[in-house]
Amino acid sequence: IMVTDESIVKSLVHVEFLQCAILASQYRFARRNFQTISTKDSEIYLRFHYLRGIIHFACDETHQAISEWRHCITTPSQSVSKIIISAWKKMAIANCLLCEMDDEEEFFNKTKDTKNLKEYLLALPNGTSTAVSRFFTGG
């Protein structure tokens, strides 16, 4: 594939760097070398935030990981990709772990407006596209 846009090439190289760092279990090294990307390619954008979420999670930065996975889930899209589904799964697991880490009083203050624990843990972030919302709600 011939790519002429330099920003796409730099973005793709950084995403591949993140993937290699994860495969080598070099999470802290990757975390120290995070860069921003500038791309209109949705696949690169999704992979970038998904992989950053994995790295944050491995570095015990659960809130930052959830934030990265929310970027994936709330990216405007006409269809649902495997990355979006994986990001939602990881976000749900991270939310469970956060609930376990929080003390009971803090947890109940966070969830007092939700109907139940399951709804809180599996909720889609505000701004989720209609296509993604339909996929997860079965509508």
Coordinates of C-alpha atoms in Angstrom, one line a residue:
I1 CA 0.0 0.0 0.0
M2 CA 1.4 3.4 -1.0
V3 CA 0.7 6.0 1.7
T4 CA 1.7 9.6 0.9
D5 CA 0.3 11.5 3.8
E6 CA 3.1 11.9 6.4
S7 CA 0.7 12.3 9.4
I8 CA -0.9 8.9 8.6
V9 CA 2.4 7.2 8.3
K10 CA 3.6 8.7 11.7
S11 CA 0.3 7.7 13.3
L12 CA 0.5 4.2 11.9
V13 CA 4.1 3.8 13.1
H14 CA 3.2 4.9 16.6
V15 CA 0.2 2.5 16.7
E16 CA 2.5 -0.3 15.6
F17 CA 5.0 0.7 18.3
L18 CA 2.3 0.5 20.9
Q19 CA 1.3 -3.0 19.6
C20 CA 4.9 -4.2 19.8
A21 CA 5.4 -2.8 23.3
I22 CA 2.3 -4.7 24.5
L23 CA 3.5 -7.9 22.8
A24 CA 6.8 -7.5 24.6
S25 CA 5.1 -6.6 27.9
Q26 CA 7.0 -3.2 27.9
Y27 CA 4.0 -1.2 29.2
R28 CA 5.9 1.4 31.3
F29 CA 8.3 2.0 28.4
A30 CA 5.4 2.5 26.1
R31 CA 3.7 4.8 28.6
R32 CA 6.8 7.0 28.8
N33 CA 6.8 7.3 25.0
F34 CA 3.2 8.1 24.4
Q35 CA 2.7 10.5 21.5
T36 CA -0.4 12.2 20.0
I37 CA -1.5 11.3 16.6
S38 CA -3.2 13.2 13.8
T39 CA -5.3 11.0 11.5
K40 CA -8.7 10.8 9.9
D41 CA -8.3 7.1 9.5
S42 CA -10.9 5.6 11.9
E43 CA -9.1 2.2 12.2
I44 CA -5.8 3.9 13.2
Y45 CA -7.7 6.2 15.7
L46 CA -9.5 3.2 17.3
R47 CA -6.4 1.1 17.6
F48 CA -4.5 4.0 19.0
H49 CA -6.9 4.6 21.9
Y50 CA -7.6 0.9 22.4
L51 CA -3.9 0.1 22.8
R52 CA -3.3 3.1 25.0
G53 CA -6.1 1.8 27.2
I54 CA -4.4 -1.6 27.5
I55 CA -1.1 0.1 28.4
H56 CA -2.7 2.4 31.0
F57 CA -4.5 -0.6 32.5
A58 CA -1.2 -2.6 32.7
C59 CA 0.4 0.4 34.5
D60 CA -2.4 0.4 37.1
E61 CA -3.9 3.6 35.7
T62 CA -7.5 2.3 35.5
H63 CA -9.3 5.6 35.2
Q64 CA -7.1 6.6 32.2
A65 CA -7.6 3.2 30.6
I66 CA -11.4 3.6 30.9
S67 CA -11.0 7.1 29.3
E68 CA -9.1 5.7 26.3
W69 CA -11.7 2.9 25.8
R70 CA -14.5 5.5 26.0
H71 CA -12.8 7.3 23.1
C72 CA -13.2 4.0 21.1
I73 CA -16.8 3.5 22.0
T74 CA -17.9 7.1 21.4
T75 CA -16.1 7.5 18.1
P76 CA -18.8 8.4 15.5
S77 CA -19.4 5.3 13.3
Q78 CA -22.0 3.8 11.0
S79 CA -21.1 0.3 12.1
V80 CA -19.6 -1.6 15.0
S81 CA -16.1 -2.9 14.8
K82 CA -14.3 -5.6 16.8
I83 CA -12.2 -2.9 18.4
I84 CA -15.3 -1.1 19.8
I85 CA -16.6 -4.4 21.2
S86 CA -13.3 -5.2 22.8
A87 CA -13.0 -1.7 24.2
W88 CA -16.5 -2.0 25.8
K89 CA -15.6 -5.4 27.3
K90 CA -12.4 -4.1 28.8
M91 CA -14.2 -1.0 30.1
A92 CA -16.8 -3.2 31.8
I93 CA -14.1 -5.3 33.5
A94 CA -12.2 -2.2 34.5
N95 CA -15.4 -0.8 36.0
C96 CA -15.8 -4.0 38.0
L97 CA -12.3 -3.7 39.3
L98 CA -12.8 -0.1 40.3
C99 CA -15.9 -1.0 42.2
E100 CA -13.9 -3.7 44.1
M101 CA -11.1 -1.1 44.9
D102 CA -13.5 1.6 46.0
D103 CA -14.8 1.5 49.6
E104 CA -18.5 0.8 49.9
E105 CA -19.6 4.3 50.8
E106 CA -17.8 5.9 47.8
F107 CA -19.2 3.2 45.5
F108 CA -22.8 3.8 46.6
N109 CA -22.4 7.5 46.2
K110 CA -21.4 6.9 42.6
T111 CA -24.2 4.5 41.8
K112 CA -27.1 6.1 43.7
D113 CA -28.7 7.4 40.5
T114 CA -28.6 4.1 38.7
K115 CA -31.1 1.3 39.0
N116 CA -28.7 -1.4 39.8
L117 CA -25.1 -2.5 39.8
K118 CA -25.3 -4.3 36.4
E119 CA -26.7 -1.2 34.7
Y120 CA -23.9 0.9 36.2
L121 CA -21.1 -1.5 35.2
L122 CA -22.4 -2.1 31.6
A123 CA -23.6 1.4 30.8
L124 CA -22.5 2.9 27.5
P125 CA -20.8 6.3 27.7
N126 CA -22.7 9.4 26.7
G127 CA -22.1 10.3 23.1
T128 CA -22.1 6.7 21.9
S129 CA -23.2 6.5 18.2
T130 CA -26.7 5.2 17.4
A131 CA -25.2 2.2 15.6
V132 CA -23.1 1.2 18.6
S133 CA -26.0 1.8 21.0
R134 CA -28.3 -0.4 18.9
F135 CA -25.8 -3.2 18.8
F136 CA -25.3 -3.3 22.6
T137 CA -29.0 -2.8 23.5
G138 CA -30.2 -5.2 20.9
G139 CA -32.5 -2.6 19.4

